[in-house]
Amino acid sequence: MMDEAGVPAERVLDEVRELRGLDRPTHGGRLFAYVYDPAVAGLDELAAAAYAQSAHVNGLDPTAFPSLLAMENGLVGAAARLLGGGPGTSAPDVVGSVTSGGTESLILAVKAARDARPELAGPRIVVPASGHAAFAKAAHLLRVTLDTVPVDPVTLRPSAADVAAAIRPETVLVACSAPSYAHGVIDPVAEIAAVAAAAGVRCHVDACFGGWTLPYLRRLGAPVPPFDLSVDGVTSISVDLHKYAYAPKGVSVLLHRDPSLRAPQYFAYADWPGYTMVNPVLASTRSGGPIAAAYATLRHLGDDGYLRLAAATRDAVAGLALAVRGVEGLRLMAEPESTVVCFTSTDPALDLFVLVDELTARGWHTQPQLTYAGLPASVHLTVTASVAPRVAEFRPALAEAVAAARAAGPVALPPELRALVTSLTPEALTPELIAGLAAGLGLGAGAGPLPDRMALVNTLLDTAPPALRERLLVEFVGLLQRPAWRLASGD
Ligand SMILES: *Cc1c(COP(=O)(O)O)cnc(C)c1O
């Protein structure tokens, strides 16, 4: 990829622009996952300028770069205020850290809980089945056992009684979501925090997704139950600034009710000849770029701005939900109570994965979710403020896509593929089998890394049990992630 002679700046930027043309559209209100767009004029430019100013500053040492310390403390303070902490609240001693994302925030919440109980040989955490996969990643990385509590198939919430029953003497943390990513449902935080407190166990609220919208939705009149530091027994809470605070990627905040709860989150090391390492988070060297960009975004949008964006989002959610309710054969998984619209199919002739492809073909990018533990496959829409002006177009597009999906009929998995995925164990997968499957599914064969239509792939994955899904996806993605010996087009 590196030519002997350097490439002029303009041409390099052209290359990046050309590559970016392959991506799903990050702006325009037709992408319902991965990207959070407020559609505020000038905000991208502001964030980029702030990012550029601090990109080379290193968060490794807050004494060398007080600018980052100041901005981080500002972000933590803003998050704490929004989530029931700070002077005059029931959590006046709240502290926190800026992390690179929700996954890191959850890993650190689990690490702090684990390391607060060094006497335990086999620490455990209790997490609802609807909890984010990042808890499983944290448990895996930190060698903590994950005890999953089922969710009610109708309300999609765990019961506090089930959580209480899952707590053992080795439990170091109980988690719940406000709301869950998959369905946008708020867990019974107060009840769960109460059973955790009664057992003397920490309780983390994963508000990575909803922490920056629920307080505003409540101010707009939505019946949002208490979910934050105002709830007794909640010991930590996380909120992703790169979601509904609309900051560029790479920023989340993890809050603890007091400094003693945060202390075991730190890693310090003096037993080597270099600088003594003191890290509050997983990374050591950290770019100031995302922090400065988030700081600029919060300052510029302000409380009023977020309230306005939450109102636009709420209206978009209502409009999309209405569109879904208007389609025979579709059913909302839950009445929207946050910023997610999630629906399933009640008609075997209407295949959700085909519907997702039909929506994609019409320029609407949704997120399919696979069948899991008695819950049907579903389509997830993360709704942001940029969607509001698009709602009127979504309604006819959905109707058209549904008609096309019905006309096309459900995907029939070829019998040999079905036999393969229902009988295979992850251990039995060989490189030859993977390559054969990938070729059969059209992976890596077309212009982009994925075929235009994903229904067959999704149906195959949907048919496989979770352990095989994991393994197949690792292999498929691993096939994509290979070195490029010549990157630039036109060379
Ligand atoms: C997005 C999300 C996470 C993980 O955040 P990343 O920033 O993707 O690492 C965790 N929990 C919830 C509820 C989320 O929505």
mmCIF file of N, CA and C in Angstrom, residues 48-168:
data_model
loop_
_atom_site.group_PDB
_atom_site.id
_atom_site.type_symbol
_atom_site.label_atom_id
_atom_site.label_comp_id
_atom_site.label_asym_id
_atom_site.label_seq_id
_atom_site.Cartn_x
_atom_site.Cartn_y
_atom_site.Cartn_z
ATOM 1 N N ALA A 48 -14.769 17.766 13.722
ATOM 2 C CA ALA A 48 -13.525 17.433 13.020
ATOM 3 C C ALA A 48 -12.421 18.423 13.375
ATOM 4 N N ALA A 49 -12.780 19.686 13.481
ATOM 5 C CA ALA A 49 -11.770 20.700 13.813
ATOM 6 C C ALA A 49 -11.254 20.494 15.236
ATOM 7 N N ALA A 50 -12.160 20.215 16.160
ATOM 8 C CA ALA A 50 -11.737 19.970 17.539
ATOM 9 C C ALA A 50 -10.889 18.704 17.614
ATOM 10 N N TYR A 51 -11.310 17.685 16.873
ATOM 11 C CA TYR A 51 -10.570 16.421 16.818
ATOM 12 C C TYR A 51 -9.133 16.690 16.364
ATOM 13 N N ALA A 52 -9.017 17.448 15.278
ATOM 14 C CA ALA A 52 -7.696 17.699 14.700
ATOM 15 C C ALA A 52 -6.790 18.421 15.700
ATOM 16 N N GLN A 53 -7.373 19.336 16.476
ATOM 17 C CA GLN A 53 -6.562 20.086 17.444
ATOM 18 C C GLN A 53 -5.939 19.187 18.503
ATOM 19 N N SER A 54 -6.639 18.110 18.855
ATOM 20 C CA SER A 54 -6.188 17.279 19.975
ATOM 21 C C SER A 54 -5.761 15.875 19.566
ATOM 22 N N ALA A 55 -5.725 15.606 18.259
ATOM 23 C CA ALA A 55 -5.469 14.231 17.808
ATOM 24 C C ALA A 55 -4.135 13.695 18.310
ATOM 25 N N HIS A 56 -3.144 14.562 18.429
ATOM 26 C CA HIS A 56 -1.812 14.084 18.805
ATOM 27 C C HIS A 56 -1.527 14.205 20.289
ATOM 28 N N VAL A 57 -2.493 14.702 21.043
ATOM 29 C CA VAL A 57 -2.312 14.822 22.485
ATOM 30 C C VAL A 57 -2.571 13.447 23.112
ATOM 31 N N ASN A 58 -1.797 13.125 24.155
ATOM 32 C CA ASN A 58 -1.857 11.779 24.722
ATOM 33 C C ASN A 58 -2.510 11.771 26.107
ATOM 34 N N GLY A 59 -3.601 11.040 26.206
ATOM 35 C CA GLY A 59 -4.314 10.936 27.482
ATOM 36 C C GLY A 59 -3.614 10.048 28.500
ATOM 37 N N LEU A 60 -2.471 9.518 28.132
ATOM 38 C CA LEU A 60 -1.709 8.655 29.039
ATOM 39 C C LEU A 60 -1.377 9.360 30.350
ATOM 40 N N ASP A 61 -1.023 10.649 30.245
ATOM 41 C CA ASP A 61 -0.564 11.363 31.440
ATOM 42 C C ASP A 61 -1.317 12.686 31.583
ATOM 43 N N PRO A 62 -2.298 12.722 32.482
ATOM 44 C CA PRO A 62 -3.119 13.933 32.615
ATOM 45 C C PRO A 62 -2.337 15.135 33.138
ATOM 46 N N THR A 63 -1.153 14.881 33.702
ATOM 47 C CA THR A 63 -0.386 16.034 34.198
ATOM 48 C C THR A 63 0.380 16.697 33.053
ATOM 49 N N ALA A 64 0.725 15.930 32.027
ATOM 50 C CA ALA A 64 1.436 16.502 30.884
ATOM 51 C C ALA A 64 0.471 17.243 29.961
ATOM 52 N N PHE A 65 -0.785 16.800 29.920
ATOM 53 C CA PHE A 65 -1.768 17.387 29.006
ATOM 54 C C PHE A 65 -3.037 17.747 29.770
ATOM 55 N N PRO A 66 -2.948 18.813 30.543
ATOM 56 C CA PRO A 66 -4.111 19.205 31.359
ATOM 57 C C PRO A 66 -5.344 19.523 30.516
ATOM 58 N N SER A 67 -5.146 19.803 29.228
ATOM 59 C CA SER A 67 -6.323 20.103 28.392
ATOM 60 C C SER A 67 -7.255 18.889 28.371
ATOM 61 N N LEU A 68 -6.653 17.704 28.263
ATOM 62 C CA LEU A 68 -7.489 16.498 28.204
ATOM 63 C C LEU A 68 -8.128 16.211 29.551
ATOM 64 N N LEU A 69 -7.369 16.434 30.609
ATOM 65 C CA LEU A 69 -7.928 16.243 31.948
ATOM 66 C C LEU A 69 -9.149 17.140 32.134
ATOM 67 N N ALA A 70 -9.014 18.383 31.703
ATOM 68 C CA ALA A 70 -10.131 19.330 31.858
ATOM 69 C C ALA A 70 -11.335 18.895 31.036
ATOM 70 N N MET A 71 -11.065 18.493 29.803
ATOM 71 C CA MET A 71 -12.190 18.096 28.941
ATOM 72 C C MET A 71 -12.840 16.806 29.449
ATOM 73 N N GLU A 72 -12.018 15.854 29.892
ATOM 74 C CA GLU A 72 -12.587 14.608 30.433
ATOM 75 C C GLU A 72 -13.421 14.882 31.672
ATOM 76 N N ASN A 73 -12.894 15.705 32.568
ATOM 77 C CA ASN A 73 -13.669 16.029 33.772
ATOM 78 C C ASN A 73 -14.974 16.725 33.411
ATOM 79 N N GLY A 74 -14.927 17.521 32.354
ATOM 80 C CA GLY A 74 -16.142 18.185 31.891
ATOM 81 C C GLY A 74 -17.158 17.179 31.355
ATOM 82 N N LEU A 75 -16.678 16.217 30.574
ATOM 83 C CA LEU A 75 -17.587 15.203 30.014
ATOM 84 C C LEU A 75 -18.188 14.353 31.126
ATOM 85 N N VAL A 76 -17.353 13.973 32.103
ATOM 86 C CA VAL A 76 -17.840 13.153 33.214
ATOM 87 C C VAL A 76 -18.865 13.940 34.034
ATOM 88 N N GLY A 77 -18.572 15.211 34.254
ATOM 89 C CA GLY A 77 -19.513 16.046 35.004
ATOM 90 C C GLY A 77 -20.845 16.176 34.285
ATOM 91 N N ALA A 78 -20.793 16.368 32.977
ATOM 92 C CA ALA A 78 -22.039 16.519 32.212
ATOM 93 C C ALA A 78 -22.852 15.232 32.264
ATOM 94 N N ALA A 79 -22.159 14.102 32.103
ATOM 95 C CA ALA A 79 -22.865 12.812 32.143
ATOM 96 C C ALA A 79 -23.453 12.577 33.532
ATOM 97 N N ALA A 80 -22.675 12.896 34.561
ATOM 98 C CA ALA A 80 -23.142 12.669 35.932
ATOM 99 C C ALA A 80 -24.382 13.502 36.237
ATOM 100 N N ARG A 81 -24.365 14.771 35.824
ATOM 101 C CA ARG A 81 -25.518 15.663 36.042
ATOM 102 C C ARG A 81 -26.763 15.113 35.369
ATOM 103 N N LEU A 82 -26.551 14.647 34.130
ATOM 104 C CA LEU A 82 -27.690 14.142 33.357
ATOM 105 C C LEU A 82 -28.260 12.880 33.997
ATOM 106 N N LEU A 83 -27.387 12.114 34.670
ATOM 107 C CA LEU A 83 -27.796 10.796 35.164
ATOM 108 C C LEU A 83 -27.935 10.771 36.685
ATOM 109 N N GLY A 84 -28.371 11.867 37.241
ATOM 110 C CA GLY A 84 -28.788 11.860 38.649
ATOM 111 C C GLY A 84 -27.675 12.026 39.667
ATOM 112 N N GLY A 85 -26.497 12.482 39.242
ATOM 113 C CA GLY A 85 -25.409 12.667 40.191
ATOM 114 C C GLY A 85 -24.997 14.121 40.309
ATOM 115 N N GLY A 86 -24.095 14.387 41.255
ATOM 116 C CA GLY A 86 -23.564 15.732 41.414
ATOM 117 C C GLY A 86 -24.115 16.428 42.643
ATOM 118 N N PRO A 87 -23.664 17.667 42.857
ATOM 119 C CA PRO A 87 -24.066 18.414 44.055
ATOM 120 C C PRO A 87 -25.593 18.496 44.185
ATOM 121 N N GLY A 88 -26.050 18.291 45.393
ATOM 122 C CA GLY A 88 -27.485 18.415 45.628
ATOM 123 C C GLY A 88 -28.294 17.191 45.257
ATOM 124 N N THR A 89 -27.634 16.128 44.812
ATOM 125 C CA THR A 89 -28.363 14.901 44.478
ATOM 126 C C THR A 89 -28.034 13.837 45.525
ATOM 127 N N SER A 90 -28.619 12.658 45.317
ATOM 128 C CA SER A 90 -28.333 11.557 46.233
ATOM 129 C C SER A 90 -26.995 10.887 45.891
ATOM 130 N N ALA A 91 -26.319 11.369 44.849
ATOM 131 C CA ALA A 91 -25.001 10.832 44.489
ATOM 132 C C ALA A 91 -24.004 11.983 44.346
ATOM 133 N N PRO A 92 -23.750 12.695 45.454
ATOM 134 C CA PRO A 92 -22.901 13.900 45.362
ATOM 135 C C PRO A 92 -21.430 13.575 45.112
ATOM 136 N N ASP A 93 -21.011 12.342 45.403
ATOM 137 C CA ASP A 93 -19.589 11.994 45.294
ATOM 138 C C ASP A 93 -19.260 11.253 44.005
ATOM 139 N N VAL A 94 -20.179 11.306 43.052
ATOM 140 C CA VAL A 94 -20.001 10.569 41.800
ATOM 141 C C VAL A 94 -18.665 10.932 41.128
ATOM 142 N N VAL A 95 -18.000 9.896 40.565
ATOM 143 C CA VAL A 95 -16.787 10.077 39.767
ATOM 144 C C VAL A 95 -16.923 9.219 38.514
ATOM 145 N N GLY A 96 -15.994 9.378 37.600
ATOM 146 C CA GLY A 96 -16.117 8.582 36.385
ATOM 147 C C GLY A 96 -14.866 8.590 35.548
ATOM 148 N N SER A 97 -14.961 7.949 34.391
ATOM 149 C CA SER A 97 -13.860 7.894 33.442
ATOM 150 C C SER A 97 -14.421 8.019 32.035
ATOM 151 N N VAL A 98 -13.617 8.592 31.156
ATOM 152 C CA VAL A 98 -13.956 8.592 29.743
ATOM 153 C C VAL A 98 -13.289 7.377 29.110
ATOM 154 N N THR A 99 -14.072 6.550 28.439
ATOM 155 C CA THR A 99 -13.540 5.342 27.803
ATOM 156 C C THR A 99 -13.719 5.459 26.285
ATOM 157 N N SER A 100 -13.300 4.416 25.587
ATOM 158 C CA SER A 100 -13.357 4.465 24.125
ATOM 159 C C SER A 100 -14.705 4.031 23.577
ATOM 160 N N GLY A 101 -15.571 3.477 24.430
ATOM 161 C CA GLY A 101 -16.859 3.004 23.933
ATOM 162 C C GLY A 101 -17.595 2.213 24.986
ATOM 163 N N GLY A 102 -18.795 1.807 24.652
ATOM 164 C CA GLY A 102 -19.632 1.093 25.604
ATOM 165 C C GLY A 102 -19.009 -0.211 26.063
ATOM 166 N N THR A 103 -18.410 -0.928 25.138
ATOM 167 C CA THR A 103 -17.809 -2.207 25.494
ATOM 168 C C THR A 103 -16.727 -1.992 26.549
ATOM 169 N N GLU A 104 -15.886 -1.000 26.339
ATOM 170 C CA GLU A 104 -14.832 -0.730 27.326
ATOM 171 C C GLU A 104 -15.444 -0.312 28.665
ATOM 172 N N SER A 105 -16.485 0.499 28.641
ATOM 173 C CA SER A 105 -17.130 0.908 29.893
ATOM 174 C C SER A 105 -17.637 -0.312 30.663
ATOM 175 N N LEU A 106 -18.236 -1.254 29.941
ATOM 176 C CA LEU A 106 -18.783 -2.438 30.627
ATOM 177 C C LEU A 106 -17.656 -3.337 31.127
ATOM 178 N N ILE A 107 -16.606 -3.497 30.339
ATOM 179 C CA ILE A 107 -15.465 -4.307 30.793
ATOM 180 C C ILE A 107 -14.906 -3.713 32.087
ATOM 181 N N LEU A 108 -14.808 -2.388 32.128
ATOM 182 C CA LEU A 108 -14.232 -1.748 33.319
ATOM 183 C C LEU A 108 -15.173 -1.825 34.518
ATOM 184 N N ALA A 109 -16.474 -1.775 34.274
ATOM 185 C CA ALA A 109 -17.418 -1.927 35.391
ATOM 186 C C ALA A 109 -17.265 -3.322 35.994
ATOM 187 N N VAL A 110 -17.096 -4.321 35.123
ATOM 188 C CA VAL A 110 -16.917 -5.692 35.607
ATOM 189 C C VAL A 110 -15.559 -5.837 36.293
ATOM 190 N N LYS A 111 -14.526 -5.212 35.721
ATOM 191 C CA LYS A 111 -13.189 -5.297 36.336
ATOM 192 C C LYS A 111 -13.185 -4.679 37.733
ATOM 193 N N ALA A 112 -13.798 -3.511 37.852
ATOM 194 C CA ALA A 112 -13.828 -2.846 39.162
ATOM 195 C C ALA A 112 -14.552 -3.734 40.180
ATOM 196 N N ALA A 113 -15.651 -4.337 39.749
ATOM 197 C CA ALA A 113 -16.424 -5.196 40.660
ATOM 198 C C ALA A 113 -15.624 -6.443 41.028
ATOM 199 N N ARG A 114 -14.957 -7.014 40.048
ATOM 200 C CA ARG A 114 -14.171 -8.214 40.308
ATOM 201 C C ARG A 114 -13.017 -7.913 41.251
ATOM 202 N N ASP A 115 -12.293 -6.829 40.974
ATOM 203 C CA ASP A 115 -11.080 -6.554 41.744
ATOM 204 C C ASP A 115 -11.383 -5.970 43.120
ATOM 205 N N ALA A 116 -12.655 -5.614 43.343
ATOM 206 C CA ALA A 116 -13.053 -5.195 44.694
ATOM 207 C C ALA A 116 -13.215 -6.409 45.610
ATOM 208 N N ARG A 117 -13.249 -7.596 45.012
ATOM 209 C CA ARG A 117 -13.447 -8.822 45.792
ATOM 210 C C ARG A 117 -12.313 -9.813 45.522
ATOM 211 N N PRO A 118 -11.071 -9.434 45.831
ATOM 212 C CA PRO A 118 -9.924 -10.281 45.459
ATOM 213 C C PRO A 118 -9.932 -11.639 46.165
ATOM 214 N N GLU A 119 -10.717 -11.748 47.225
ATOM 215 C CA GLU A 119 -10.725 -13.011 47.971
ATOM 216 C C GLU A 119 -11.503 -14.103 47.242
ATOM 217 N N LEU A 120 -12.290 -13.738 46.230
ATOM 218 C CA LEU A 120 -13.116 -14.735 45.544
ATOM 219 C C LEU A 120 -12.297 -15.468 44.481
ATOM 220 N N ALA A 121 -12.336 -16.794 44.521
ATOM 221 C CA ALA A 121 -11.603 -17.573 43.514
ATOM 222 C C ALA A 121 -12.386 -17.619 42.207
ATOM 223 N N GLY A 122 -13.700 -17.620 42.295
ATOM 224 C CA GLY A 122 -14.506 -17.740 41.071
ATOM 225 C C GLY A 122 -15.601 -16.693 41.007
ATOM 226 N N PRO A 123 -15.232 -15.422 40.710
ATOM 227 C CA PRO A 123 -16.242 -14.356 40.681
ATOM 228 C C PRO A 123 -17.268 -14.562 39.571
ATOM 229 N N ARG A 124 -18.460 -14.039 39.789
ATOM 230 C CA ARG A 124 -19.552 -14.221 38.824
ATOM 231 C C ARG A 124 -20.301 -12.901 38.657
ATOM 232 N N ILE A 125 -20.953 -12.746 37.496
ATOM 233 C CA ILE A 125 -21.850 -11.604 37.292
ATOM 234 C C ILE A 125 -23.214 -12.113 36.831
ATOM 235 N N VAL A 126 -24.258 -11.382 37.182
ATOM 236 C CA VAL A 126 -25.623 -11.738 36.797
ATOM 237 C C VAL A 126 -26.112 -10.718 35.770
ATOM 238 N N VAL A 127 -26.470 -11.201 34.593
ATOM 239 C CA VAL A 127 -26.851 -10.314 33.497
ATOM 240 C C VAL A 127 -28.118 -10.859 32.829
ATOM 241 N N PRO A 128 -29.105 -10.016 32.582
ATOM 242 C CA PRO A 128 -30.294 -10.472 31.852
ATOM 243 C C PRO A 128 -29.915 -10.949 30.444
ATOM 244 N N ALA A 129 -30.687 -11.879 29.911
ATOM 245 C CA ALA A 129 -30.418 -12.400 28.558
ATOM 246 C C ALA A 129 -30.436 -11.269 27.530
ATOM 247 N N SER A 130 -31.149 -10.199 27.834
ATOM 248 C CA SER A 130 -31.239 -9.066 26.910
ATOM 249 C C SER A 130 -30.066 -8.095 27.093
ATOM 250 N N GLY A 131 -29.189 -8.380 28.042
ATOM 251 C CA GLY A 131 -28.021 -7.522 28.264
ATOM 252 C C GLY A 131 -27.107 -7.536 27.045
ATOM 253 N N HIS A 132 -26.331 -6.482 26.897
ATOM 254 C CA HIS A 132 -25.466 -6.363 25.718
ATOM 255 C C HIS A 132 -24.380 -7.449 25.720
ATOM 256 N N ALA A 133 -24.033 -7.894 24.514
ATOM 257 C CA ALA A 133 -22.997 -8.918 24.346
ATOM 258 C C ALA A 133 -21.671 -8.498 24.981
ATOM 259 N N ALA A 134 -21.479 -7.199 25.187
ATOM 260 C CA ALA A 134 -20.224 -6.738 25.784
ATOM 261 C C ALA A 134 -20.041 -7.273 27.205
ATOM 262 N N PHE A 135 -21.130 -7.575 27.913
ATOM 263 C CA PHE A 135 -20.982 -8.196 29.239
ATOM 264 C C PHE A 135 -20.355 -9.586 29.102
ATOM 265 N N ALA A 136 -20.774 -10.314 28.069
ATOM 266 C CA ALA A 136 -20.191 -11.640 27.833
ATOM 267 C C ALA A 136 -18.712 -11.505 27.475
ATOM 268 N N LYS A 137 -18.392 -10.479 26.707
ATOM 269 C CA LYS A 137 -16.995 -10.244 26.353
ATOM 270 C C LYS A 137 -16.183 -9.923 27.609
ATOM 271 N N ALA A 138 -16.751 -9.086 28.475
ATOM 272 C CA ALA A 138 -16.069 -8.732 29.725
ATOM 273 C C ALA A 138 -15.852 -9.988 30.569
ATOM 274 N N ALA A 139 -16.891 -10.800 30.687
ATOM 275 C CA ALA A 139 -16.781 -12.020 31.487
ATOM 276 C C ALA A 139 -15.696 -12.921 30.916
ATOM 277 N N HIS A 140 -15.677 -13.022 29.595
ATOM 278 C CA HIS A 140 -14.693 -13.869 28.924
ATOM 279 C C HIS A 140 -13.275 -13.348 29.166
ATOM 280 N N LEU A 141 -13.069 -12.059 28.934
ATOM 281 C CA LEU A 141 -11.724 -11.498 29.068
ATOM 282 C C LEU A 141 -11.232 -11.543 30.511
ATOM 283 N N LEU A 142 -12.144 -11.317 31.449
ATOM 284 C CA LEU A 142 -11.752 -11.185 32.848
ATOM 285 C C LEU A 142 -11.897 -12.500 33.624
ATOM 286 N N ARG A 143 -12.275 -13.547 32.912
ATOM 287 C CA ARG A 143 -12.469 -14.864 33.542
ATOM 288 C C ARG A 143 -13.438 -14.789 34.717
ATOM 289 N N VAL A 144 -14.552 -14.163 34.434
ATOM 290 C CA VAL A 144 -15.650 -14.089 35.399
ATOM 291 C C VAL A 144 -16.787 -14.922 34.816
ATOM 292 N N THR A 145 -17.488 -15.667 35.649
ATOM 293 C CA THR A 145 -18.584 -16.496 35.127
ATOM 294 C C THR A 145 -19.831 -15.647 34.909
ATOM 295 N N LEU A 146 -20.451 -15.862 33.754
ATOM 296 C CA LEU A 146 -21.650 -15.107 33.380
ATOM 297 C C LEU A 146 -22.890 -15.925 33.717
ATOM 298 N N ASP A 147 -23.715 -15.420 34.615
ATOM 299 C CA ASP A 147 -24.991 -16.066 34.927
ATOM 300 C C ASP A 147 -26.099 -15.265 34.260
ATOM 301 N N THR A 148 -26.751 -15.896 33.290
ATOM 302 C CA THR A 148 -27.763 -15.189 32.506
ATOM 303 C C THR A 148 -29.156 -15.417 33.087
ATOM 304 N N VAL A 149 -29.916 -14.341 33.197
ATOM 305 C CA VAL A 149 -31.301 -14.419 33.676
ATOM 306 C C VAL A 149 -32.215 -14.267 32.469
ATOM 307 N N PRO A 150 -33.193 -15.167 32.312
ATOM 308 C CA PRO A 150 -34.058 -15.065 31.124
ATOM 309 C C PRO A 150 -34.929 -13.807 31.169
ATOM 310 N N VAL A 151 -35.401 -13.386 29.983
ATOM 311 C CA VAL A 151 -36.361 -12.284 29.953
ATOM 312 C C VAL A 151 -37.738 -12.849 29.619
ATOM 313 N N ASP A 152 -38.764 -12.176 30.087
ATOM 314 C CA ASP A 152 -40.134 -12.568 29.794
ATOM 315 C C ASP A 152 -40.372 -12.420 28.292
ATOM 316 N N PRO A 153 -40.941 -13.445 27.631
ATOM 317 C CA PRO A 153 -41.091 -13.369 26.171
ATOM 318 C C PRO A 153 -42.040 -12.261 25.716
ATOM 319 N N VAL A 154 -42.891 -11.776 26.599
ATOM 320 C CA VAL A 154 -43.822 -10.714 26.207
ATOM 321 C C VAL A 154 -43.254 -9.337 26.546
ATOM 322 N N THR A 155 -42.827 -9.140 27.788
ATOM 323 C CA THR A 155 -42.333 -7.807 28.171
ATOM 324 C C THR A 155 -40.879 -7.604 27.759
ATOM 325 N N LEU A 156 -40.169 -8.703 27.485
ATOM 326 C CA LEU A 156 -38.749 -8.673 27.108
ATOM 327 C C LEU A 156 -37.876 -8.131 28.244
ATOM 328 N N ARG A 157 -38.402 -8.223 29.474
ATOM 329 C CA ARG A 157 -37.670 -7.754 30.657
ATOM 330 C C ARG A 157 -37.375 -8.928 31.590
ATOM 331 N N PRO A 158 -36.282 -8.840 32.341
ATOM 332 C CA PRO A 158 -36.027 -9.830 33.389
ATOM 333 C C PRO A 158 -36.866 -9.458 34.613
ATOM 334 N N SER A 159 -37.140 -10.437 35.465
ATOM 335 C CA SER A 159 -37.820 -10.094 36.718
ATOM 336 C C SER A 159 -36.778 -9.976 37.822
ATOM 337 N N ALA A 160 -37.039 -9.064 38.752
ATOM 338 C CA ALA A 160 -36.111 -8.886 39.864
ATOM 339 C C ALA A 160 -36.018 -10.167 40.688
ATOM 340 N N ALA A 161 -37.113 -10.919 40.748
ATOM 341 C CA ALA A 161 -37.091 -12.182 41.511
ATOM 342 C C ALA A 161 -36.104 -13.162 40.887
ATOM 343 N N ASP A 162 -36.101 -13.230 39.554
ATOM 344 C CA ASP A 162 -35.147 -14.123 38.880
ATOM 345 C C ASP A 162 -33.708 -13.648 39.097
ATOM 346 N N VAL A 163 -33.530 -12.329 39.084
ATOM 347 C CA VAL A 163 -32.188 -11.791 39.342
ATOM 348 C C VAL A 163 -31.762 -12.164 40.756
ATOM 349 N N ALA A 164 -32.660 -11.971 41.721
ATOM 350 C CA ALA A 164 -32.341 -12.292 43.119
ATOM 351 C C ALA A 164 -31.958 -13.761 43.252
ATOM 352 N N ALA A 165 -32.704 -14.617 42.537
ATOM 353 C CA ALA A 165 -32.436 -16.061 42.647
ATOM 354 C C ALA A 165 -31.089 -16.420 42.030
ATOM 355 N N ALA A 166 -30.622 -15.614 41.094
ATOM 356 C CA ALA A 166 -29.357 -15.932 40.408
ATOM 357 C C ALA A 166 -28.134 -15.445 41.190
ATOM 358 N N ILE A 167 -28.364 -14.559 42.173
ATOM 359 C CA ILE A 167 -27.226 -14.026 42.942
ATOM 360 C C ILE A 167 -26.682 -15.102 43.881
ATOM 361 N N ARG A 168 -25.371 -15.284 43.841
ATOM 362 C CA ARG A 168 -24.722 -16.280 44.708
ATOM 363 C C ARG A 168 -23.681 -15.570 45.570
#
